[in-house]
CSV table of C-alpha atoms in Angstrom, one decimal:
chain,number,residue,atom,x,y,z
A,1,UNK,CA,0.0,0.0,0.0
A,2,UNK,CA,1.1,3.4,-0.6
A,3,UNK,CA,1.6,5.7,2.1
A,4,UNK,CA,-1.6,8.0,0.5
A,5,UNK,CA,-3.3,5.1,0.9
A,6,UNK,CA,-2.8,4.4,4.6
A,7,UNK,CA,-3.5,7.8,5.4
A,8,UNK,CA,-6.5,7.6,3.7
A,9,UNK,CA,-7.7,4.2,5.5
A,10,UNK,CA,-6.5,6.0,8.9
A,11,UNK,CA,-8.8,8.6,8.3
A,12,UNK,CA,-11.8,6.5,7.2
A,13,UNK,CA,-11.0,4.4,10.9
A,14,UNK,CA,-10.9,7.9,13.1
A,15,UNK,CA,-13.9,9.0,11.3
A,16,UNK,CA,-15.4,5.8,11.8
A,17,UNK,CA,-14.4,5.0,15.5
A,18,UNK,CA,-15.4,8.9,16.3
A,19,UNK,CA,-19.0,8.4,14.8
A,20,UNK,CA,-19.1,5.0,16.6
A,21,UNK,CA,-17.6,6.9,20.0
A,22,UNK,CA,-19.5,9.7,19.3
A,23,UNK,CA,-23.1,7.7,19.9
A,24,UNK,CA,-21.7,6.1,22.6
A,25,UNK,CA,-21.1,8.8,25.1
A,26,UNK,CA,-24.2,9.0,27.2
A,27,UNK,CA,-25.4,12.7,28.0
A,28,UNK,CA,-26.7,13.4,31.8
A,29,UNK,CA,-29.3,16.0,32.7
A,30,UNK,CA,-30.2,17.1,35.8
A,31,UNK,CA,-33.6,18.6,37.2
A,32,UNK,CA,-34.9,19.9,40.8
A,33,UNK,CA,-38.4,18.3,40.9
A,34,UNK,CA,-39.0,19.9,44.3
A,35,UNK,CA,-38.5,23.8,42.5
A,36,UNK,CA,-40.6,22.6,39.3
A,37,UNK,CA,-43.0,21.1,41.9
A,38,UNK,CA,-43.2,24.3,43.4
A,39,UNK,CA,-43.5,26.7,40.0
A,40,UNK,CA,-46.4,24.4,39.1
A,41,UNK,CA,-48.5,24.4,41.8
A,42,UNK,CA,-48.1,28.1,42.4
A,43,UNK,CA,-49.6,29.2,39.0
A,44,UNK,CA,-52.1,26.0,38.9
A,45,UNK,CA,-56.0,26.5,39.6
A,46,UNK,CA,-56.0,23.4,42.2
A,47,UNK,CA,-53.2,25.7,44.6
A,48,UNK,CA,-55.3,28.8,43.7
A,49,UNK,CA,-58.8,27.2,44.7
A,50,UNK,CA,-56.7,25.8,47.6
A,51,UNK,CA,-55.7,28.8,49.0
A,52,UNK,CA,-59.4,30.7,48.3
A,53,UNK,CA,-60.7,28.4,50.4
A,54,UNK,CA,-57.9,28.6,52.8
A,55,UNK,CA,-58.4,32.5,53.1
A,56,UNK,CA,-62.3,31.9,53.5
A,57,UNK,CA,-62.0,29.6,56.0
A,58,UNK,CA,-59.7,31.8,57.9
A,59,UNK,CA,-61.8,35.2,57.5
A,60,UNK,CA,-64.8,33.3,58.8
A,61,UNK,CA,-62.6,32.2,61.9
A,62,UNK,CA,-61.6,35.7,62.2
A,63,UNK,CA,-65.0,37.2,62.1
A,64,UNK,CA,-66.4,34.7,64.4
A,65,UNK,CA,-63.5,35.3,67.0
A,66,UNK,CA,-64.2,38.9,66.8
A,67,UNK,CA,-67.7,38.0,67.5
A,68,UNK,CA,-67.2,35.9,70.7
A,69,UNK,CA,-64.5,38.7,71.9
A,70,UNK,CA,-67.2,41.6,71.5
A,71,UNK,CA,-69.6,39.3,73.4
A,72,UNK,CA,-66.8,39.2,76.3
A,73,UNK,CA,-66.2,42.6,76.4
A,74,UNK,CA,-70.2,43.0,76.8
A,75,UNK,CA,-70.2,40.4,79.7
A,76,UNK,CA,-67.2,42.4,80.7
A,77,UNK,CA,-69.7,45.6,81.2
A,78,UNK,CA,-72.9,43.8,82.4
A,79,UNK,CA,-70.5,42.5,85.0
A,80,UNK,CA,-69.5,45.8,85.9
A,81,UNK,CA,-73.3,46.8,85.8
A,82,UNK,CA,-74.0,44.3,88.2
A,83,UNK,CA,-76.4,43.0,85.6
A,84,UNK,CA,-75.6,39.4,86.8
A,85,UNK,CA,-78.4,37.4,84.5
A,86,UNK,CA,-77.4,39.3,81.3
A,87,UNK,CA,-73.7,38.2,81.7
A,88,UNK,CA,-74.9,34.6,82.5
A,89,UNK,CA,-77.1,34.6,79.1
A,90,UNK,CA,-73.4,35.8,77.5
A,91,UNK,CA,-71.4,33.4,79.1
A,92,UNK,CA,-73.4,30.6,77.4
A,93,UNK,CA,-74.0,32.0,74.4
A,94,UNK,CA,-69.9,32.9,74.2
A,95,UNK,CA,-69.3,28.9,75.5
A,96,UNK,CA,-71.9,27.8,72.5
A,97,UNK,CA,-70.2,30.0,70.0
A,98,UNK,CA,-66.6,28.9,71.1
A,99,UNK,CA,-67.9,25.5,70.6
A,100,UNK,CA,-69.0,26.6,67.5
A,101,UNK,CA,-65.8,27.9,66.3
A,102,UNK,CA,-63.9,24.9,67.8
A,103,UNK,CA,-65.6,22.3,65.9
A,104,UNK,CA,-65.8,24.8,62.3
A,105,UNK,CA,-62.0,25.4,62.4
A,106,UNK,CA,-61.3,21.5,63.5
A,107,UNK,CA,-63.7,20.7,60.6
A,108,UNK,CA,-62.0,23.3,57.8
A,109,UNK,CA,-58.5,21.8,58.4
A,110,UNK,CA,-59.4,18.7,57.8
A,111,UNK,CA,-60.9,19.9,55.0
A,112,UNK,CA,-57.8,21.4,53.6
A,113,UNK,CA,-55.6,18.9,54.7
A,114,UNK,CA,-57.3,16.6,52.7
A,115,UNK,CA,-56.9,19.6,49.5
A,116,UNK,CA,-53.5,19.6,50.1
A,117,UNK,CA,-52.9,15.6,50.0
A,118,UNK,CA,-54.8,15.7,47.2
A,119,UNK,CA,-52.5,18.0,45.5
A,120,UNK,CA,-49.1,16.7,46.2
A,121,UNK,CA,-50.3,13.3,45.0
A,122,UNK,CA,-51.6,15.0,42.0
A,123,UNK,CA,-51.0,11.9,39.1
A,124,UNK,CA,-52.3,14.3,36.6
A,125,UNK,CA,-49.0,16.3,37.2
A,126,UNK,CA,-46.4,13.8,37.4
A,127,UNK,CA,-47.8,12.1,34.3
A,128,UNK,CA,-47.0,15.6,32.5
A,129,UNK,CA,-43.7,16.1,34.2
A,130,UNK,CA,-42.9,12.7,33.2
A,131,UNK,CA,-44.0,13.9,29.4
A,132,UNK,CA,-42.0,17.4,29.5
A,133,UNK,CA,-39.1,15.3,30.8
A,134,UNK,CA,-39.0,13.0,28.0
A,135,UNK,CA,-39.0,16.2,25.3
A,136,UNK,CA,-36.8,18.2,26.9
A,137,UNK,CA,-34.6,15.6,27.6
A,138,UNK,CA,-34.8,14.1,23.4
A,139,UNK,CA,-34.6,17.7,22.3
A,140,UNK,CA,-31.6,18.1,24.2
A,141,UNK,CA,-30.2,14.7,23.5
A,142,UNK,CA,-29.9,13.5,26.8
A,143,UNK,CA,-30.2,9.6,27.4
A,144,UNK,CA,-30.7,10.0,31.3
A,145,UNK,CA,-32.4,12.8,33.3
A,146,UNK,CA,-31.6,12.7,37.6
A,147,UNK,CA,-33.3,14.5,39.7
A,148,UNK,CA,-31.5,16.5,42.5
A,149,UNK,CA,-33.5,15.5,44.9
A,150,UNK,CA,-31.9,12.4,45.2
A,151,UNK,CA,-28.4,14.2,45.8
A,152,UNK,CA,-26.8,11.5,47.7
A,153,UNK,CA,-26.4,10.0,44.3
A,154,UNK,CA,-25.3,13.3,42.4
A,155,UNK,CA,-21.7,14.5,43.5
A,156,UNK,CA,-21.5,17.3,41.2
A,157,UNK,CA,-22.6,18.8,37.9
A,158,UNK,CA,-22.6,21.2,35.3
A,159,UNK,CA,-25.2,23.6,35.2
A,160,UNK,CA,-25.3,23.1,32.2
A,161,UNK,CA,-27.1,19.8,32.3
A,162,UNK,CA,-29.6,21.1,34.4
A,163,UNK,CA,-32.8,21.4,33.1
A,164,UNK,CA,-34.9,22.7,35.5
A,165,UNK,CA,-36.1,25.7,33.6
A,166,UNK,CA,-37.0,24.5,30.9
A,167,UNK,CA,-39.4,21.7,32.6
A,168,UNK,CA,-40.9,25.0,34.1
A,169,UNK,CA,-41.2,26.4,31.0
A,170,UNK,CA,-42.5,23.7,29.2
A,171,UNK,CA,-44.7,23.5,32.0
A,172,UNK,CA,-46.5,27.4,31.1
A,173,UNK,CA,-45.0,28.2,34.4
């Protein structure tokens, strides 16, 4: 063989075993599920209805407190008054109300802790994270996505592997 050639069939190998290196390297990215958990559910109607209700529930509790503490301070004067029967028919009617309010705040927060549950189990989301993950990650050609949340396994990384904003994005967040 001439040496034009060799150099020729050395070239055709390096391009070869570069192409065939070249698909074999396997591309990483990274992603913090706990901050695109967090973008989600801030902007999504299920966290917005979730904390409505949460602010109802509370200005309810907050007007009915007020109420039972005006009727104390009215006990307060028919006590001072020596109006002893009109301060009993308070005193009940405050005990009834507190009752009231016991049992409606007990009830509310069971209420919303069920919301709540509801939300971080959402399957609805992680079907679409899964989907966004899969896009992002084939139209950035990576072959394996980690999330950060499992950082005992992750030493260190480039940012630029993570792909965090762009799930977000992806997301309409």
């Amino acid at each position: 063989m001439n040496m034009k050639k060799i150099s020729i069939f050395f070239a055709a190998i390096f391009i070869f075993a570069s192409s065939v290196f070249a698909q074999q390297i396997t591309r990483f990215g990274v992603v913090d599920t706990a901050r695109v958990y967090q973008a989600y559910f801030r902007n999504s109607s299920p966290v917005r209805n979730y904390e409505a209700k949460k602010a109802e529930f509370q200005n309810e509790i907050n007007r009915r407190t007020e109420e039972i503490r005006n009727l104390k301070s009215q006990k307060v004067d028919y006590q001072k008054n020596n109006n002893t029967s009109a301060a009993e028919r308070l005193e009940a009617e405050i005990t009834r109300k507190t009752d009231l309010l016991t049992e409606y705040t007990s009830t509310k927060n069971v209420e919303l802790e069920s919301l709540k549950k509801n939300l971080q189990n959402s399957d609805s989301f992680y079907k679409k994270l899964y989907g966004i993950l899969e896009k992002v990650a084939e139209n950035e050609g990576f072959s394996m996505i980690l999330s950060l949340q499992q950082a005992n396994a992750i030493l260190w990384y480039s940012p630029s592997v993570d792909i965090t904003e762009k799930v977000i994005n992806e997301l309409g967040m």
